[in-house]
Coordinates of C-alpha atoms and ligand atoms in Angstrom, one line a residue:
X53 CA -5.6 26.4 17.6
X54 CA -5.4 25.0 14.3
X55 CA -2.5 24.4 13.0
X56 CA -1.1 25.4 8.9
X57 CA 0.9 22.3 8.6
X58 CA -2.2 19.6 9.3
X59 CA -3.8 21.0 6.1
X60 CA -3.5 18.5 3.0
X61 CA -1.0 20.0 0.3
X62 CA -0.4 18.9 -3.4
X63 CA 3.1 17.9 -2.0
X64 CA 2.0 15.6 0.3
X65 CA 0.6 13.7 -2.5
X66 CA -2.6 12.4 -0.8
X67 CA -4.5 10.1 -3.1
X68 CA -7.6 8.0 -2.9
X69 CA -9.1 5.4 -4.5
X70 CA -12.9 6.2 -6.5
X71 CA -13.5 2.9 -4.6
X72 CA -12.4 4.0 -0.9
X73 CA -14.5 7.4 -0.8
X74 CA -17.4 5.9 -2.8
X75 CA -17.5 3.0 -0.7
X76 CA -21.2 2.5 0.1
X77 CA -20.8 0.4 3.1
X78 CA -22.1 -3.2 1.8
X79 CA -20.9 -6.1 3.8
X80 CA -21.5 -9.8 3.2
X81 CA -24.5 -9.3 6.1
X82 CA -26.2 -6.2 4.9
X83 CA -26.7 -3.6 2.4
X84 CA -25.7 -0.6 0.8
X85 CA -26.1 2.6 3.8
X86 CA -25.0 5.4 1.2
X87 CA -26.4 6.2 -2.1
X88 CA -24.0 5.7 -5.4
X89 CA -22.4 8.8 -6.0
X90 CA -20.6 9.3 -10.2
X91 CA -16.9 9.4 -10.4
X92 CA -17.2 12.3 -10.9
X93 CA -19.3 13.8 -8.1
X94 CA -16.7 11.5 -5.8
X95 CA -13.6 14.0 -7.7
X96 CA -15.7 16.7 -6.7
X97 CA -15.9 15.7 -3.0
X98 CA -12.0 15.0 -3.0
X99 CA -11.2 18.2 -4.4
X100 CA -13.1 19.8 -1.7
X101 CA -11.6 17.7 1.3
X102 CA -7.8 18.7 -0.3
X103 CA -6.7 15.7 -2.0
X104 CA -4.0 15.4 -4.7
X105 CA -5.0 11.8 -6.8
X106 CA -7.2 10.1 -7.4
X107 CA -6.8 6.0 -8.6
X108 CA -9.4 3.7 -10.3
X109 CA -10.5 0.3 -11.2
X110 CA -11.5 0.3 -15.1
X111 CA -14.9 0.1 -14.0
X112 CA -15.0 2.1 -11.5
X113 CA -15.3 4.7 -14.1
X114 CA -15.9 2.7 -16.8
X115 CA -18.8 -0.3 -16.0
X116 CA -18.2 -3.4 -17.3
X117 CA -20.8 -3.4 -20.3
X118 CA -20.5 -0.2 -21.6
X119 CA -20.2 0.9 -25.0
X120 CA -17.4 2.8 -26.9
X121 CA -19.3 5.7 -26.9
X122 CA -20.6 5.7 -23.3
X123 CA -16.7 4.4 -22.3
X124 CA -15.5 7.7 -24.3
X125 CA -18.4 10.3 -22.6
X126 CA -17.4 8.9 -19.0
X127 CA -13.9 9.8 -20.0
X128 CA -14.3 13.3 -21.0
X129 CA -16.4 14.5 -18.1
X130 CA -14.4 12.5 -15.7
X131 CA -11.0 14.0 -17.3
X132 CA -12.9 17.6 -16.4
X133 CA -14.0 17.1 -13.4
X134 CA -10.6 16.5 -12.4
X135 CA -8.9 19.1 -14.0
X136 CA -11.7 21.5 -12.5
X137 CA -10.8 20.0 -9.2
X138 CA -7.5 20.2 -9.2
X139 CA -7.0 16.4 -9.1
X140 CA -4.1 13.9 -10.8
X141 CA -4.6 10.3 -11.5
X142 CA -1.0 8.7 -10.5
X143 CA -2.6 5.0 -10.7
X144 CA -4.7 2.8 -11.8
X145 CA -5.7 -0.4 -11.6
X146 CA -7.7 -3.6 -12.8
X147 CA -10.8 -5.5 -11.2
X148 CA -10.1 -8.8 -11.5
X149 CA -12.6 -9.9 -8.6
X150 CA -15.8 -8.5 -8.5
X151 CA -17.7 -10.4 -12.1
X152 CA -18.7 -14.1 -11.8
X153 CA -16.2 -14.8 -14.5
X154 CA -13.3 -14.4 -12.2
X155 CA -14.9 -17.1 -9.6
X156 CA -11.8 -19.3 -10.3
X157 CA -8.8 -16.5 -10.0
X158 CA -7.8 -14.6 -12.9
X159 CA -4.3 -14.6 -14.4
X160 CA -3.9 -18.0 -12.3
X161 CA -7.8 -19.2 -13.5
X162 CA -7.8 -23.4 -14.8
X163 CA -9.9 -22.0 -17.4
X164 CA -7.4 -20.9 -19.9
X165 CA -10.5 -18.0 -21.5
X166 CA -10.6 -16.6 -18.1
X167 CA -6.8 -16.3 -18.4
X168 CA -6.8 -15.0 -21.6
X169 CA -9.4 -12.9 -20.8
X170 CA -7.9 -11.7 -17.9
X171 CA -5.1 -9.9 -19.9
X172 CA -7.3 -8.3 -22.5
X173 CA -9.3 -6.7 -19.7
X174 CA -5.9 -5.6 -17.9
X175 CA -4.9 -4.5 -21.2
X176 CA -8.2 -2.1 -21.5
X177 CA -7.5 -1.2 -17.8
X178 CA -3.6 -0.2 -18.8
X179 CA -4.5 2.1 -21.8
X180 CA -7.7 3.9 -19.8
X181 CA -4.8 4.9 -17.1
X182 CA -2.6 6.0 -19.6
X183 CA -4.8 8.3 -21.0
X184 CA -5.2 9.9 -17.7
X185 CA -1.4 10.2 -16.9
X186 CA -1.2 6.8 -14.5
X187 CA 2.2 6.1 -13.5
X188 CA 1.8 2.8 -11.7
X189 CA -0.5 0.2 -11.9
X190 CA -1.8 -1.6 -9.4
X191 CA -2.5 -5.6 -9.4
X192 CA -4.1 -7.2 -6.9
X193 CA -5.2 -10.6 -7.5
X194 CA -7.7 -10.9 -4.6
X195 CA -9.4 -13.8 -6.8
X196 CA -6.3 -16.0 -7.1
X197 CA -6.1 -18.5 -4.8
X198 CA -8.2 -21.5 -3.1
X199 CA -10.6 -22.5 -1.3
X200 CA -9.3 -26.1 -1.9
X201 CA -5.7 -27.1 -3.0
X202 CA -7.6 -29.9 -4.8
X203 CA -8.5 -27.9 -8.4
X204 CA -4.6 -27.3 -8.5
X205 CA -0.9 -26.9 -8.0
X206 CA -0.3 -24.3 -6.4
X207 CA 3.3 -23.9 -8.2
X208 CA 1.2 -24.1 -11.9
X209 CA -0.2 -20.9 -10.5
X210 CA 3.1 -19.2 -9.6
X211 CA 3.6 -20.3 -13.0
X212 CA 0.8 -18.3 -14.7
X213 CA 0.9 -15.8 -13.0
X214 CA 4.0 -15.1 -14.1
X215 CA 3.6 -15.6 -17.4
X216 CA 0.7 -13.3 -17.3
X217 CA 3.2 -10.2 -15.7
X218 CA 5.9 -11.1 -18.3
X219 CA 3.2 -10.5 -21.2
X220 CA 1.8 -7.6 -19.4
X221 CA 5.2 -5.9 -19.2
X222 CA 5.7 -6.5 -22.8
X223 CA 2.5 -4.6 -23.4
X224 CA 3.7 -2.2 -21.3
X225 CA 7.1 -1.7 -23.6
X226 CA 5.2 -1.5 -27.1
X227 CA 2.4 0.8 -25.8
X228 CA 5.7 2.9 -24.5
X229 CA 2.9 3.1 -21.7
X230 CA 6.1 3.5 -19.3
X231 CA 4.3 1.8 -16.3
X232 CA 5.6 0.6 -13.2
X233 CA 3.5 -2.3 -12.0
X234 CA 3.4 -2.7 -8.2
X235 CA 2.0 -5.8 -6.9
X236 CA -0.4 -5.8 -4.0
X237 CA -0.5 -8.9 -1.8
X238 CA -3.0 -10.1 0.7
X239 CA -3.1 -13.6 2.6
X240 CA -6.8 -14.4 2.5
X241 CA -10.6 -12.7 1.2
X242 CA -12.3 -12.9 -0.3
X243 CA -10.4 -16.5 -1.1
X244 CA -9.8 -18.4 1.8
X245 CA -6.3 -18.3 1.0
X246 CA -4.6 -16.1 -1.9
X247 CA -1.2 -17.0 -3.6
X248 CA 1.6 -14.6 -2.6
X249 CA 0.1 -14.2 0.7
X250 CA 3.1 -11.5 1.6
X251 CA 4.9 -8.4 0.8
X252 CA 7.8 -10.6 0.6
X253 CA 6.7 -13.7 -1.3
X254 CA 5.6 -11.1 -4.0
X255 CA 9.4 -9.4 -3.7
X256 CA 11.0 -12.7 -3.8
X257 CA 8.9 -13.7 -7.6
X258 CA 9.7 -10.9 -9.0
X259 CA 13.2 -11.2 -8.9
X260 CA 11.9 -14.3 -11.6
X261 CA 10.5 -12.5 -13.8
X262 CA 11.6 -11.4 -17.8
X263 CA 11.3 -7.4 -16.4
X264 CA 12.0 -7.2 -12.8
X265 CA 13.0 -3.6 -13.1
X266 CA 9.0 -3.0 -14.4
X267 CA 7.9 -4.7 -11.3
X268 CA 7.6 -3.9 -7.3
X269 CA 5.1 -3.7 -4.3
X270 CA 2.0 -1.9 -2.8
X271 CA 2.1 -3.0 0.7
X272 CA -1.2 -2.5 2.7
X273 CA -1.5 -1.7 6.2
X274 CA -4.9 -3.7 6.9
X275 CA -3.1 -6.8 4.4
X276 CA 0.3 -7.0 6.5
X277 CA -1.8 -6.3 10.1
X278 CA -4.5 -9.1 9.1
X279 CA -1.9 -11.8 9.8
X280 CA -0.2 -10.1 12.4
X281 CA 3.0 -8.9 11.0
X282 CA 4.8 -5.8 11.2
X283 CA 3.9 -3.3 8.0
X284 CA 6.7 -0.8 8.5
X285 CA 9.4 -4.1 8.1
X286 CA 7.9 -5.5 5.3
X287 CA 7.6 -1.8 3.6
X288 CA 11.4 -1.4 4.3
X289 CA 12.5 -4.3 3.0
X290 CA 10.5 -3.2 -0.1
X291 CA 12.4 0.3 0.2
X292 CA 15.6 -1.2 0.6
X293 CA 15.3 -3.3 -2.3
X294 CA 13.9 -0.1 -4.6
X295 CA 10.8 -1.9 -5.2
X296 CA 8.4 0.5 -3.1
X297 CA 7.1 1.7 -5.9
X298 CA 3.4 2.7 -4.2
X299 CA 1.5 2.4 -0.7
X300 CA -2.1 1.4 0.5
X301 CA -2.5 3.5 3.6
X302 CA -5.6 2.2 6.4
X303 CA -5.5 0.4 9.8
X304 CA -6.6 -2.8 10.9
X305 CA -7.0 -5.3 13.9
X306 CA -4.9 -8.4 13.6
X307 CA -6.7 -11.5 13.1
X308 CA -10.1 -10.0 12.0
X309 CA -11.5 -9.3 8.3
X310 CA -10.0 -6.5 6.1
X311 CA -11.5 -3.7 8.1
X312 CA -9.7 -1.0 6.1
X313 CA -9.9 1.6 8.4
X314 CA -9.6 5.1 8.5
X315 CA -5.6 5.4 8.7
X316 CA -4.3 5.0 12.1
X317 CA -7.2 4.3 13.8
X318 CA -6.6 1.0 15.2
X319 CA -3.3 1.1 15.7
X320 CA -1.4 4.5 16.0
X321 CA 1.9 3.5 17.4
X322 CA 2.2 1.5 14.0
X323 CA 0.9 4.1 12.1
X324 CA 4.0 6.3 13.6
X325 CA 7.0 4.0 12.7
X326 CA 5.1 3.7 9.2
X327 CA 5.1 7.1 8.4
X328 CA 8.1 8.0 10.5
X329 CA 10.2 5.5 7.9
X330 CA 8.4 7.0 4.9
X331 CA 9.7 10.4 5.8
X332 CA 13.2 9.5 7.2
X333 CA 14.1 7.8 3.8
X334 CA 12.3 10.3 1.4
X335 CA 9.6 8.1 -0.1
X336 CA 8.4 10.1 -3.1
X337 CA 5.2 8.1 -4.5
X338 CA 1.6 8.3 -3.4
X339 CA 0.2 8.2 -0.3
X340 CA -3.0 6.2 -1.0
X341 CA -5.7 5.7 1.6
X342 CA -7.3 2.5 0.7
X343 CA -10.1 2.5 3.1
X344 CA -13.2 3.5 3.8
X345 CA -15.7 4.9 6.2
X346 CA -17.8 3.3 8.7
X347 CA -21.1 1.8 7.5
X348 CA -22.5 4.8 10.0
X349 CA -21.4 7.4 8.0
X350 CA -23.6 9.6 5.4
X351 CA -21.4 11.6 2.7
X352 CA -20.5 14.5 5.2
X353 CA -19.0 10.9 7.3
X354 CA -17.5 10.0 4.2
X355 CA -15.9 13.7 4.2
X356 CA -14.8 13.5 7.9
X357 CA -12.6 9.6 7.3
X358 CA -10.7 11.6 3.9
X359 CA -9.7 14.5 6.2
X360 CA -8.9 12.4 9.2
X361 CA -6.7 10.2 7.0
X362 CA -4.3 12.9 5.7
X363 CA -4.7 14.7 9.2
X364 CA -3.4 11.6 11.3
X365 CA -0.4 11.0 8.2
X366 CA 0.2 15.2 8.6
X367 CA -0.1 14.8 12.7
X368 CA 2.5 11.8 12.5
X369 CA 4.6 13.4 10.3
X370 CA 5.0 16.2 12.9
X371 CA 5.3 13.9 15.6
X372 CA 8.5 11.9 13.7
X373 CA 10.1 15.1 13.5
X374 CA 10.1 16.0 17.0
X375 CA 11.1 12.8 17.9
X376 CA 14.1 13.4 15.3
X377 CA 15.2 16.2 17.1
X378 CA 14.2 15.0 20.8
X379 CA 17.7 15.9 22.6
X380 CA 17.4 12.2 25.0
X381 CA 16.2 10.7 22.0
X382 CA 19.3 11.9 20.1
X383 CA 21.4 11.1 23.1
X384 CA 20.6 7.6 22.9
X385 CA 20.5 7.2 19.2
X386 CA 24.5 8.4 19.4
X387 CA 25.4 6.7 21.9
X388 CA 24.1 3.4 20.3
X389 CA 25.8 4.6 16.7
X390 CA 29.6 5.5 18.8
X391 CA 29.5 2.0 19.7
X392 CA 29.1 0.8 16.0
X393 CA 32.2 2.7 15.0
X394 CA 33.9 1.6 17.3
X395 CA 34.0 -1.8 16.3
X396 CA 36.0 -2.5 12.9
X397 CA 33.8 -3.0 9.9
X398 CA 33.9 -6.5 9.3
X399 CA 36.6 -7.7 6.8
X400 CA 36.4 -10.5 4.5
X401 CA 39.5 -13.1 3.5
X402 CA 41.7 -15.4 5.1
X403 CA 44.0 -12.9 7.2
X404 CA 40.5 -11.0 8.3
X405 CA 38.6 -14.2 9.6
X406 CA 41.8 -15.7 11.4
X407 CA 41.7 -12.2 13.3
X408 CA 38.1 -12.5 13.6
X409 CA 38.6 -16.2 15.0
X410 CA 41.4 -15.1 17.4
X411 CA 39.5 -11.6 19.0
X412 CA 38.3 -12.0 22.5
X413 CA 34.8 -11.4 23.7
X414 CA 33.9 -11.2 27.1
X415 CA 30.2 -12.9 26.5
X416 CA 29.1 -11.9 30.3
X417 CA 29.8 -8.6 30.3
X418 CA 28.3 -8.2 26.2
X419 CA 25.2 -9.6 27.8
X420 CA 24.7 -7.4 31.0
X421 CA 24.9 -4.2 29.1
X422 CA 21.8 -2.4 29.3
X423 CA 20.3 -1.3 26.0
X424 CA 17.6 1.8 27.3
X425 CA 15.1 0.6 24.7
X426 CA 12.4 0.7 27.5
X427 CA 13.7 4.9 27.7
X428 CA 13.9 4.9 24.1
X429 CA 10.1 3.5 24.1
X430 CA 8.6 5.6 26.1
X431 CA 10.3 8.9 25.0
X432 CA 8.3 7.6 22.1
X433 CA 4.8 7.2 23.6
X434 CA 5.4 10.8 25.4
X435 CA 5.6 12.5 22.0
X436 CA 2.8 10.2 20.6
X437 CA 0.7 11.4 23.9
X438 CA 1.2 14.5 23.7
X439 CA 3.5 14.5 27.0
X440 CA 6.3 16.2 25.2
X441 CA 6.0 19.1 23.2
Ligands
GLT737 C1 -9.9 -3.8 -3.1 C2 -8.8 -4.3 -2.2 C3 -7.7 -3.3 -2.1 C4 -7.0 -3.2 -3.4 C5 -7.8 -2.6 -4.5 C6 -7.0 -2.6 -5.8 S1 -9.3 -3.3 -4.6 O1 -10.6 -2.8 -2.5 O2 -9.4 -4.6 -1.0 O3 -6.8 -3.7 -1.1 O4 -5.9 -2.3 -3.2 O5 -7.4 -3.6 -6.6
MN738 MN1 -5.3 -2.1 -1.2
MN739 MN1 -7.6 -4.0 2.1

């Protein structure tokens, strides 16, 4: 039996990109497998699949060479398709990536046209999402970085990039655009290795820059699993620091290209801490699938990935509260929290260190105490397996 509470609802905030749904399965080793469908025949199929947002590249909507008058004609029957849909924009973004121009990076680019050019472009991009309502916007400098250290220092482009999200924020501020810019990272592709490879090199830069309260992250499933490393940690550091300001939502096999997957596909367990920590804490934003569906897939394929997204996020969801309230689960969770109170919160001075200094701690008998993560674990996998219900 079906159940209510694994349909998609405005207040789940489900977004996806015009670029994830209209995806038409290219890869560097064959072609197209889907036809191109408008922006706003794609609205049209998120509205019917039950999806809140959806986010763009300027030309996604908009193509590169069009005129003001074309640009403006998109714009209106794009802004109606989504208001007959049902359907917000909460972000937007810039491509920086896909024209020839960008071969070199963008913001980070020797040439200094492509830099400056960089900016007006992102400027266009900025005031098209703020026409539709577009809270955050996205960057994702896919383009900047090498394929050989040779053409440059890699600190010179630290350096312009900065300078290029200090003028942007200005921009931001006299437009009274009231943006929040969330930085996407991603360690390599298409460049064989991109600056600000991490969630965390991108956190630790922006704490350099003229705005840092304009500024946080977009961590990526697929970007943090490429690499191997653990989403959830890097998204809470994020969260901890009040820089999660959006989230790219897909799965991916370490090691391998950027598969973006349909969310949890690949690797559920991570799915579940994932959206297990977006619910505990209360994260408000957008969920945004960024990924896309299999190169097998016709448009009723394409319909299937969207509602299997928000249907795994809806099914983990369910399956974080349940373990919430699992009464062995609870057990050990107090157990492991009694001990914490037990010990003295940790005081800071003279007097408090030479107590510190002097307390006795039986090493041996600290180490032989059993922990019952292994319980803990699979308590875990029996609500994820449907064991416990
Ligand atoms: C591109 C990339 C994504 C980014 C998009 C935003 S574009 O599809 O692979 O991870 O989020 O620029
Ligand atoms: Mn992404
Ligand atoms: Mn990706």
């Amino acid at each position: 039996m079906e159940k209510n509470n694994l349909a998609p609802a405005p207040e789940h905030k489900f977004s996806f990109g015009l670029w994830t749904v209209g995806n038409r399965g290219r890869d560097p080793f064959g072609d197209a497998v889907r036809p191109t469908m408008s922006p706003v025949e794609l609205v049209q199929l998120l509205g019917e699949v039950g999806a809140w947002g959806v986010n763009f590249h300027d030309n996604d909507l908009v193509p590169i060479d069009a005129a003001p008058g074309e640009r403006d004609q998109i714009v209106g029957e794009f802004r109606k398709a989504c208001e007959e849909n049902g359907i917000v924009v909460p972000m937007a973004t810039v491509n920086l990536f896909f024209d020839p121009v960008f071969k070199d990076g963008a913001f980070t680019s020797n040439d200094p046209d492509v830099r400056a050019y960089s900016l007006q472009k992102t400027m266009g991009a900025m005031d098209l999402g703020a026409e539709f309502g577009a809270e955050t916007f996205v960057l994702w400098g896919g383009r900047e970085g090498t394929e050989t250290d040779a053409c440059r220092r890699p600190d010179e482009a630290v350096k312009r990039f900065r300078e290029a999200i200090n003028y942007l924020c200005d921009y931001n501020k006299a437009q009274g655009y009231g943006y929040r810019f969330a930085l996407e990272a991603k360690p390599n592709e298409p460049r064989a290795d991109i600056y600000f490879p991490t969630t965390g090199s991108y956190l630790a830069f922006i704490e350099t820059l003229e705005s840092p309260e304009m500024v946080g992250v977009n961590p990526e499933v697929a970007h943090e699993h490429m690499p191997g490393l653990n989403m959830t940690h890097a998204v809470a550091q994020a969260w901890e620091m009040g820089k999660l300001f959006h989230i790219d939502l897909n799965d991916q096999t370490p090691g391998r290209y950027d598969q973006d997957l349909r969310f949890g596909s690949a690797n559920p367990l991570a799915a579940f801490w994932l959206v297990k920590f977006l619910e505990d804490v209360g994260y408000s934003g957008p969920r945004h699938f960024d990924a896309h569906a299999y190169r097998t897939e016709d448009y009723e394929g394409v319909k299937d990935f969207a509602k299997g997204c928000m249907r795994t996020y809806l099914i983990l969801k369910e399956k974080a509260e349940r373990w919430n309230e699992h009464p062995q689960i609870r057990e050990i969770l107090a157990d492991i929290d009694s001990k914490n109170e037990a010990v003295p919160m940790m005081k800071h001075g003279k007097e408090a260190a030479a107590e510190l200094m002097s307390s006795p701690f039986d090493r041996k008998e600290i180490a032989a105490r059993g922990l019952r993560y292994e319980r803990l674990d699979q308590l875990t996998m029996d609500i994820l397996l449907g064991a416990y219900n």
